[in-house]
């Protein structure tokens, strides 16, 4: 009976973890460039005690353990905004931005110009070009961003946005909703990523699917809780009857 309680508890821990991931996905359903995460669990077979005095062979106990989350790198829907400072990434590339903690990576293409004329994201991080930050003078007009990231104005080319890819993007670590860090060295994206000007890539969270997952997980959690409660009641009854016999 004790083993059944432990198995049920491991299931509840796993379900709670999945609820947290779903809640974070739903909270970022409207976050530009957000990539959903999915939970990954693994069955863990507990080695059982063995003894020659048992009449029947031991049964293996199956627990659930958390194996982390998987980043959904699927393309988010592209929404046309008409803003020349907006870009949507098509492909597997990431933008490079400079933060107080060093270079970070994002697919948030909602750019702005700060007070100094630097090209920054909506979070205020400086967009990195192939030759460093990209600055636009207030007198310049006709700003445009090409598919390869080339930023041009009426005065000519002002820089090219740095697009990068990773050999294993699953190793990216979230630092906020749509900002990532990586211990791996990024590579130039080349043709793996192109920019669409005047558009934004929206979150790739699918609300209907997430709501369905949420209901399934809640239902499973309630079922496991009910089983644990009944097992606890059964154990209490057994203890009382043993006390009566004694």
PDB file of C-alpha atoms in Angstrom:
ATOM      1  CA  UNK A   1       0.000   0.000   0.000  1.00  0.00           C
ATOM      2  CA  UNK A   2       2.886   2.317   0.827  1.00  0.00           C
ATOM      3  CA  UNK A   3       4.353   1.731  -2.633  1.00  0.00           C
ATOM      4  CA  UNK A   4       1.060   2.700  -4.257  1.00  0.00           C
ATOM      5  CA  UNK A   5       1.125   5.995  -2.357  1.00  0.00           C
ATOM      6  CA  UNK A   6       4.654   6.693  -3.570  1.00  0.00           C
ATOM      7  CA  UNK A   7       3.710   5.889  -7.168  1.00  0.00           C
ATOM      8  CA  UNK A   8       0.707   8.197  -6.913  1.00  0.00           C
ATOM      9  CA  UNK A   9       2.809  10.974  -5.439  1.00  0.00           C
ATOM     10  CA  UNK A  10       5.356  10.707  -8.265  1.00  0.00           C
ATOM     11  CA  UNK A  11       2.480  11.064 -10.744  1.00  0.00           C
ATOM     12  CA  UNK A  12       1.193  14.155  -8.952  1.00  0.00           C
ATOM     13  CA  UNK A  13       4.639  15.777  -9.029  1.00  0.00           C
ATOM     14  CA  UNK A  14       4.867  15.128 -12.765  1.00  0.00           C
ATOM     15  CA  UNK A  15       1.368  16.468 -13.408  1.00  0.00           C
ATOM     16  CA  UNK A  16       2.103  19.598 -11.367  1.00  0.00           C
ATOM     17  CA  UNK A  17       5.207  20.176 -13.485  1.00  0.00           C
ATOM     18  CA  UNK A  18       3.151  19.842 -16.667  1.00  0.00           C
ATOM     19  CA  UNK A  19       0.563  22.271 -15.308  1.00  0.00           C
ATOM     20  CA  UNK A  20       3.325  24.834 -14.719  1.00  0.00           C
ATOM     21  CA  UNK A  21       4.571  24.458 -18.314  1.00  0.00           C
ATOM     22  CA  UNK A  22       1.063  24.761 -19.771  1.00  0.00           C
ATOM     23  CA  UNK A  23       0.363  27.831 -17.623  1.00  0.00           C
ATOM     24  CA  UNK A  24       3.552  29.505 -18.887  1.00  0.00           C
ATOM     25  CA  UNK A  25       2.631  28.703 -22.497  1.00  0.00           C
ATOM     26  CA  UNK A  26      -0.844  30.171 -22.032  1.00  0.00           C
ATOM     27  CA  UNK A  27       0.571  33.275 -20.342  1.00  0.00           C
ATOM     28  CA  UNK A  28       2.674  33.931 -23.465  1.00  0.00           C
ATOM     29  CA  UNK A  29       0.087  33.209 -26.128  1.00  0.00           C
ATOM     30  CA  UNK A  30       0.380  36.818 -27.327  1.00  0.00           C
ATOM     31  CA  UNK A  31       4.144  37.286 -26.748  1.00  0.00           C
ATOM     32  CA  UNK A  32       6.002  38.125 -29.953  1.00  0.00           C
ATOM     33  CA  UNK A  33       8.371  35.357 -31.029  1.00  0.00           C
ATOM     34  CA  UNK A  34       7.549  33.125 -28.053  1.00  0.00           C
ATOM     35  CA  UNK A  35       8.280  29.410 -28.447  1.00  0.00           C
ATOM     36  CA  UNK A  36       6.184  26.964 -26.464  1.00  0.00           C
ATOM     37  CA  UNK A  37       7.686  24.245 -24.314  1.00  0.00           C
ATOM     38  CA  UNK A  38       6.427  20.737 -23.754  1.00  0.00           C
ATOM     39  CA  UNK A  39       7.153  18.463 -20.832  1.00  0.00           C
ATOM     40  CA  UNK A  40       9.053  15.230 -21.192  1.00  0.00           C
ATOM     41  CA  UNK A  41       8.680  12.424 -18.689  1.00  0.00           C
ATOM     42  CA  UNK A  42      10.147   8.990 -18.369  1.00  0.00           C
ATOM     43  CA  UNK A  43       9.003   5.806 -16.704  1.00  0.00           C
ATOM     44  CA  UNK A  44      11.293   4.785 -13.879  1.00  0.00           C
ATOM     45  CA  UNK A  45      11.223   1.172 -12.821  1.00  0.00           C
ATOM     46  CA  UNK A  46      12.140   0.874  -9.160  1.00  0.00           C
ATOM     47  CA  UNK A  47      14.259  -2.156  -8.287  1.00  0.00           C
ATOM     48  CA  UNK A  48      12.155  -4.094  -5.775  1.00  0.00           C
ATOM     49  CA  UNK A  49      13.266  -5.880  -2.694  1.00  0.00           C
ATOM     50  CA  UNK A  50      13.726  -9.586  -3.095  1.00  0.00           C
ATOM     51  CA  UNK A  51      13.504 -12.293  -0.563  1.00  0.00           C
ATOM     52  CA  UNK A  52      13.314 -16.043  -0.842  1.00  0.00           C
ATOM     53  CA  UNK A  53      10.487 -16.155   1.685  1.00  0.00           C
ATOM     54  CA  UNK A  54       8.005 -14.462  -0.709  1.00  0.00           C
ATOM     55  CA  UNK A  55       5.383 -16.859  -2.045  1.00  0.00           C
ATOM     56  CA  UNK A  56       5.210 -15.093  -5.385  1.00  0.00           C
ATOM     57  CA  UNK A  57       7.784 -13.108  -7.343  1.00  0.00           C
ATOM     58  CA  UNK A  58       8.013  -9.373  -6.712  1.00  0.00           C
ATOM     59  CA  UNK A  59       6.217  -6.948  -9.032  1.00  0.00           C
ATOM     60  CA  UNK A  60       8.165  -4.075 -10.578  1.00  0.00           C
ATOM     61  CA  UNK A  61       7.122  -0.614  -9.446  1.00  0.00           C
ATOM     62  CA  UNK A  62       6.743   2.063 -12.123  1.00  0.00           C
ATOM     63  CA  UNK A  63       7.298   5.709 -11.152  1.00  0.00           C
ATOM     64  CA  UNK A  64       7.324   8.892 -13.219  1.00  0.00           C
ATOM     65  CA  UNK A  65      10.371  11.168 -13.353  1.00  0.00           C
ATOM     66  CA  UNK A  66      10.749  14.589 -14.944  1.00  0.00           C
ATOM     67  CA  UNK A  67      13.136  14.672 -17.912  1.00  0.00           C
ATOM     68  CA  UNK A  68      12.888  18.423 -18.519  1.00  0.00           C
ATOM     69  CA  UNK A  69      11.122  20.324 -21.268  1.00  0.00           C
ATOM     70  CA  UNK A  70      11.400  20.394 -25.032  1.00  0.00           C
ATOM     71  CA  UNK A  71      11.417  23.686 -26.936  1.00  0.00           C
ATOM     72  CA  UNK A  72       8.858  23.768 -29.744  1.00  0.00           C
ATOM     73  CA  UNK A  73      10.840  25.388 -32.565  1.00  0.00           C
ATOM     74  CA  UNK A  74       7.919  25.397 -34.977  1.00  0.00           C
ATOM     75  CA  UNK A  75       7.289  28.562 -36.943  1.00  0.00           C
ATOM     76  CA  UNK A  76       4.800  30.950 -35.346  1.00  0.00           C
ATOM     77  CA  UNK A  77       2.147  32.685 -37.444  1.00  0.00           C
ATOM     78  CA  UNK A  78       3.340  35.770 -39.364  1.00  0.00           C
ATOM     79  CA  UNK A  79       1.280  38.913 -38.857  1.00  0.00           C
ATOM     80  CA  UNK A  80       1.652  41.883 -41.176  1.00  0.00           C
ATOM     81  CA  UNK A  81       2.066  45.168 -39.297  1.00  0.00           C
ATOM     82  CA  UNK A  82       3.337  47.491 -42.018  1.00  0.00           C
ATOM     83  CA  UNK A  83       5.887  48.936 -39.595  1.00  0.00           C
ATOM     84  CA  UNK A  84       9.295  49.160 -41.329  1.00  0.00           C
ATOM     85  CA  UNK A  85      10.982  48.533 -37.946  1.00  0.00           C
ATOM     86  CA  UNK A  86       9.250  45.168 -37.553  1.00  0.00           C
ATOM     87  CA  UNK A  87      10.737  41.943 -38.888  1.00  0.00           C
ATOM     88  CA  UNK A  88       9.582  38.337 -38.728  1.00  0.00           C
ATOM     89  CA  UNK A  89      12.109  35.524 -38.955  1.00  0.00           C
ATOM     90  CA  UNK A  90      11.354  32.709 -41.361  1.00  0.00           C
ATOM     91  CA  UNK A  91      13.441  29.645 -40.647  1.00  0.00           C
ATOM     92  CA  UNK A  92      15.507  28.471 -37.715  1.00  0.00           C
ATOM     93  CA  UNK A  93      17.539  31.631 -37.051  1.00  0.00           C
ATOM     94  CA  UNK A  94      17.660  33.868 -33.992  1.00  0.00           C
ATOM     95  CA  UNK A  95      18.462  37.559 -33.627  1.00  0.00           C
ATOM     96  CA  UNK A  96      21.415  38.533 -31.471  1.00  0.00           C
ATOM     97  CA  UNK A  97      20.893  41.260 -28.855  1.00  0.00           C
ATOM     98  CA  UNK A  98      23.170  42.773 -26.260  1.00  0.00           C
ATOM     99  CA  UNK A  99      21.980  42.611 -22.634  1.00  0.00           C
ATOM    100  CA  UNK A 100      23.701  43.585 -19.362  1.00  0.00           C
ATOM    101  CA  UNK A 101      24.475  39.862 -18.968  1.00  0.00           C
ATOM    102  CA  UNK A 102      26.061  39.617 -22.412  1.00  0.00           C
ATOM    103  CA  UNK A 103      24.811  38.457 -25.836  1.00  0.00           C
ATOM    104  CA  UNK A 104      21.413  36.804 -25.855  1.00  0.00           C
ATOM    105  CA  UNK A 105      19.164  35.466 -28.600  1.00  0.00           C
ATOM    106  CA  UNK A 106      15.555  36.128 -29.500  1.00  0.00           C
ATOM    107  CA  UNK A 107      12.957  35.947 -32.263  1.00  0.00           C
ATOM    108  CA  UNK A 108      11.303  39.147 -31.096  1.00  0.00           C
ATOM    109  CA  UNK A 109      11.528  41.347 -34.189  1.00  0.00           C
ATOM    110  CA  UNK A 110       9.529  44.271 -32.785  1.00  0.00           C
ATOM    111  CA  UNK A 111      12.320  46.837 -33.157  1.00  0.00           C
ATOM    112  CA  UNK A 112      12.363  50.469 -32.093  1.00  0.00           C
ATOM    113  CA  UNK A 113      14.838  53.339 -32.149  1.00  0.00           C
ATOM    114  CA  UNK A 114      15.942  54.484 -28.707  1.00  0.00           C
ATOM    115  CA  UNK A 115      16.804  58.080 -27.751  1.00  0.00           C
ATOM    116  CA  UNK A 116      20.306  57.668 -29.206  1.00  0.00           C
ATOM    117  CA  UNK A 117      18.998  56.264 -32.490  1.00  0.00           C
ATOM    118  CA  UNK A 118      20.102  52.702 -31.753  1.00  0.00           C
ATOM    119  CA  UNK A 119      18.044  49.837 -33.122  1.00  0.00           C
ATOM    120  CA  UNK A 120      16.635  48.004 -30.067  1.00  0.00           C
ATOM    121  CA  UNK A 121      14.005  45.395 -29.366  1.00  0.00           C
ATOM    122  CA  UNK A 122      10.744  46.229 -27.621  1.00  0.00           C
ATOM    123  CA  UNK A 123      12.484  45.067 -24.430  1.00  0.00           C
ATOM    124  CA  UNK A 124      15.171  47.732 -24.914  1.00  0.00           C
ATOM    125  CA  UNK A 125      18.050  45.404 -25.868  1.00  0.00           C
ATOM    126  CA  UNK A 126      20.404  46.640 -28.600  1.00  0.00           C
ATOM    127  CA  UNK A 127      20.070  44.652 -31.819  1.00  0.00           C
ATOM    128  CA  UNK A 128      23.473  43.400 -32.897  1.00  0.00           C
ATOM    129  CA  UNK A 129      24.663  43.756 -36.455  1.00  0.00           C
ATOM    130  CA  UNK A 130      27.553  41.955 -38.140  1.00  0.00           C
ATOM    131  CA  UNK A 131      29.736  44.943 -37.128  1.00  0.00           C
ATOM    132  CA  UNK A 132      28.095  45.766 -33.791  1.00  0.00           C
ATOM    133  CA  UNK A 133      25.053  47.852 -32.831  1.00  0.00           C
ATOM    134  CA  UNK A 134      23.141  49.590 -35.624  1.00  0.00           C
ATOM    135  CA  UNK A 135      22.405  53.310 -35.224  1.00  0.00           C
ATOM    136  CA  UNK A 136      20.202  55.550 -37.355  1.00  0.00           C
ATOM    137  CA  UNK A 137      20.487  59.343 -37.361  1.00  0.00           C
ATOM    138  CA  UNK A 138      17.258  61.303 -36.822  1.00  0.00           C
ATOM    139  CA  UNK A 139      17.760  63.001 -40.191  1.00  0.00           C
ATOM    140  CA  UNK A 140      17.763  59.732 -42.106  1.00  0.00           C
ATOM    141  CA  UNK A 141      14.601  58.615 -43.851  1.00  0.00           C
ATOM    142  CA  UNK A 142      13.347  55.667 -45.835  1.00  0.00           C
ATOM    143  CA  UNK A 143      14.523  52.991 -43.399  1.00  0.00           C
ATOM    144  CA  UNK A 144      14.140  49.468 -44.749  1.00  0.00           C
ATOM    145  CA  UNK A 145      15.304  46.005 -43.681  1.00  0.00           C
ATOM    146  CA  UNK A 146      16.069  43.431 -46.356  1.00  0.00           C
ATOM    147  CA  UNK A 147      15.535  39.645 -46.211  1.00  0.00           C
ATOM    148  CA  UNK A 148      19.227  39.137 -45.385  1.00  0.00           C
ATOM    149  CA  UNK A 149      19.041  41.680 -42.540  1.00  0.00           C
ATOM    150  CA  UNK A 150      20.568  44.604 -44.420  1.00  0.00           C
ATOM    151  CA  UNK A 151      19.393  47.887 -42.864  1.00  0.00           C
ATOM    152  CA  UNK A 152      19.267  50.784 -45.326  1.00  0.00           C
ATOM    153  CA  UNK A 153      18.182  54.412 -45.271  1.00  0.00           C
ATOM    154  CA  UNK A 154      18.323  57.284 -47.737  1.00  0.00           C
ATOM    155  CA  UNK A 155      22.034  57.533 -46.853  1.00  0.00           C
ATOM    156  CA  UNK A 156      22.752  53.965 -47.853  1.00  0.00           C
ATOM    157  CA  UNK A 157      23.454  50.720 -45.985  1.00  0.00           C
ATOM    158  CA  UNK A 158      23.671  51.218 -42.210  1.00  0.00           C
ATOM    159  CA  UNK A 159      24.509  47.657 -41.220  1.00  0.00           C
ATOM    160  CA  UNK A 160      23.306  44.098 -41.405  1.00  0.00           C
ATOM    161  CA  UNK A 161      21.416  42.392 -38.589  1.00  0.00           C
ATOM    162  CA  UNK A 162      23.252  39.391 -37.210  1.00  0.00           C
ATOM    163  CA  UNK A 163      21.244  36.169 -37.624  1.00  0.00           C
ATOM    164  CA  UNK A 164      22.550  32.992 -36.027  1.00  0.00           C
ATOM    165  CA  UNK A 165      21.620  29.342 -35.638  1.00  0.00           C
ATOM    166  CA  UNK A 166      22.639  26.640 -33.171  1.00  0.00           C
ATOM    167  CA  UNK A 167      23.715  23.067 -33.805  1.00  0.00           C
ATOM    168  CA  UNK A 168      21.324  22.004 -31.045  1.00  0.00           C
ATOM    169  CA  UNK A 169      18.720  24.666 -30.291  1.00  0.00           C
ATOM    170  CA  UNK A 170      17.198  22.427 -27.607  1.00  0.00           C
ATOM    171  CA  UNK A 171      20.122  23.453 -25.391  1.00  0.00           C
ATOM    172  CA  UNK A 172      18.908  27.075 -25.340  1.00  0.00           C
ATOM    173  CA  UNK A 173      17.963  28.310 -21.878  1.00  0.00           C
ATOM    174  CA  UNK A 174      15.036  30.664 -21.345  1.00  0.00           C
ATOM    175  CA  UNK A 175      15.841  34.018 -19.788  1.00  0.00           C
ATOM    176  CA  UNK A 176      12.400  35.526 -19.824  1.00  0.00           C
ATOM    177  CA  UNK A 177       9.568  34.887 -22.222  1.00  0.00           C
ATOM    178  CA  UNK A 178      11.352  35.248 -25.563  1.00  0.00           C
ATOM    179  CA  UNK A 179      15.020  35.670 -24.653  1.00  0.00           C
ATOM    180  CA  UNK A 180      17.532  32.822 -24.618  1.00  0.00           C
ATOM    181  CA  UNK A 181      21.098  32.198 -23.545  1.00  0.00           C
ATOM    182  CA  UNK A 182      23.371  29.507 -24.869  1.00  0.00           C
ATOM    183  CA  UNK A 183      26.595  27.908 -23.701  1.00  0.00           C
ATOM    184  CA  UNK A 184      27.210  26.848 -27.311  1.00  0.00           C
ATOM    185  CA  UNK A 185      28.826  29.039 -29.925  1.00  0.00           C
ATOM    186  CA  UNK A 186      26.247  30.230 -32.481  1.00  0.00           C
ATOM    187  CA  UNK A 187      26.855  29.952 -36.205  1.00  0.00           C
ATOM    188  CA  UNK A 188      25.959  32.443 -38.977  1.00  0.00           C
ATOM    189  CA  UNK A 189      22.465  31.587 -40.156  1.00  0.00           C
ATOM    190  CA  UNK A 190      23.116  31.988 -43.875  1.00  0.00           C
ATOM    191  CA  UNK A 191      20.097  30.773 -45.811  1.00  0.00           C
ATOM    192  CA  UNK A 192      18.664  29.053 -42.702  1.00  0.00           C
ATOM    193  CA  UNK A 193      16.959  32.294 -41.706  1.00  0.00           C
ATOM    194  CA  UNK A 194      15.442  35.170 -43.665  1.00  0.00           C
ATOM    195  CA  UNK A 195      13.684  38.295 -42.499  1.00  0.00           C
ATOM    196  CA  UNK A 196      10.284  39.509 -43.614  1.00  0.00           C
ATOM    197  CA  UNK A 197      10.026  43.267 -43.138  1.00  0.00           C
ATOM    198  CA  UNK A 198       6.833  44.923 -41.904  1.00  0.00           C
ATOM    199  CA  UNK A 199       5.702  41.791 -40.077  1.00  0.00           C
ATOM    200  CA  UNK A 200       6.042  40.018 -36.722  1.00  0.00           C
ATOM    201  CA  UNK A 201       6.226  36.371 -35.804  1.00  0.00           C
ATOM    202  CA  UNK A 202       3.611  35.724 -33.159  1.00  0.00           C
ATOM    203  CA  UNK A 203       3.742  33.094 -30.434  1.00  0.00           C
ATOM    204  CA  UNK A 204       3.576  29.503 -31.691  1.00  0.00           C
ATOM    205  CA  UNK A 205       1.375  28.484 -28.744  1.00  0.00           C
ATOM    206  CA  UNK A 206      -1.830  26.796 -29.943  1.00  0.00           C
ATOM    207  CA  UNK A 207      -4.433  27.870 -27.348  1.00  0.00           C
ATOM    208  CA  UNK A 208      -6.993  25.167 -28.147  1.00  0.00           C
ATOM    209  CA  UNK A 209      -4.401  22.409 -27.797  1.00  0.00           C
ATOM    210  CA  UNK A 210      -3.057  23.909 -24.573  1.00  0.00           C
ATOM    211  CA  UNK A 211      -6.566  24.148 -23.107  1.00  0.00           C
ATOM    212  CA  UNK A 212      -7.179  20.506 -24.024  1.00  0.00           C
ATOM    213  CA  UNK A 213      -3.909  19.543 -22.329  1.00  0.00           C
ATOM    214  CA  UNK A 214      -4.899  21.603 -19.301  1.00  0.00           C
ATOM    215  CA  UNK A 215      -8.215  19.777 -18.934  1.00  0.00           C
ATOM    216  CA  UNK A 216      -6.545  16.374 -19.380  1.00  0.00           C
ATOM    217  CA  UNK A 217      -3.913  17.127 -16.766  1.00  0.00           C
ATOM    218  CA  UNK A 218      -6.479  18.487 -14.290  1.00  0.00           C
ATOM    219  CA  UNK A 219      -8.621  15.396 -14.789  1.00  0.00           C
ATOM    220  CA  UNK A 220      -5.628  13.097 -14.257  1.00  0.00           C
ATOM    221  CA  UNK A 221      -4.513  15.020 -11.186  1.00  0.00           C
ATOM    222  CA  UNK A 222      -7.987  14.751  -9.626  1.00  0.00           C
ATOM    223  CA  UNK A 223      -8.110  11.019 -10.384  1.00  0.00           C
ATOM    224  CA  UNK A 224      -4.703  10.369  -8.783  1.00  0.00           C
ATOM    225  CA  UNK A 225      -5.673  12.462  -5.755  1.00  0.00           C
ATOM    226  CA  UNK A 226      -8.830  10.403  -5.354  1.00  0.00           C
ATOM    227  CA  UNK A 227      -6.884   7.140  -5.494  1.00  0.00           C
ATOM    228  CA  UNK A 228      -4.368   8.394  -2.935  1.00  0.00           C
ATOM    229  CA  UNK A 229      -7.189   9.512  -0.641  1.00  0.00           C
ATOM    230  CA  UNK A 230      -8.886   6.100  -0.844  1.00  0.00           C
ATOM    231  CA  UNK A 231      -5.601   4.315  -0.170  1.00  0.00           C
ATOM    232  CA  UNK A 232      -5.032   6.526   2.848  1.00  0.00           C
ATOM    233  CA  UNK A 233      -8.516   5.723   4.170  1.00  0.00           C
ATOM    234  CA  UNK A 234      -7.882   2.015   3.603  1.00  0.00           C
ATOM    235  CA  UNK A 235      -4.635   2.178   5.518  1.00  0.00           C
ATOM    236  CA  UNK A 236      -6.354   3.934   8.419  1.00  0.00           C
ATOM    237  CA  UNK A 237      -9.074   1.273   8.521  1.00  0.00           C
ATOM    238  CA  UNK A 238      -6.479  -1.517   8.497  1.00  0.00           C
ATOM    239  CA  UNK A 239      -4.594   0.068  11.394  1.00  0.00           C
ATOM    240  CA  UNK A 240      -7.768   0.436  13.470  1.00  0.00           C
ATOM    241  CA  UNK A 241      -8.766  -3.182  12.877  1.00  0.00           C
ATOM    242  CA  UNK A 242      -5.291  -4.402  13.807  1.00  0.00           C
ATOM    243  CA  UNK A 243      -5.542  -2.368  17.014  1.00  0.00           C
ATOM    244  CA  UNK A 244      -8.918  -3.986  17.792  1.00  0.00           C
ATOM    245  CA  UNK A 245      -7.478  -7.458  17.286  1.00  0.00           C
ATOM    246  CA  UNK A 246      -4.489  -6.704  19.465  1.00  0.00           C
TER     247      UNK A 246
END
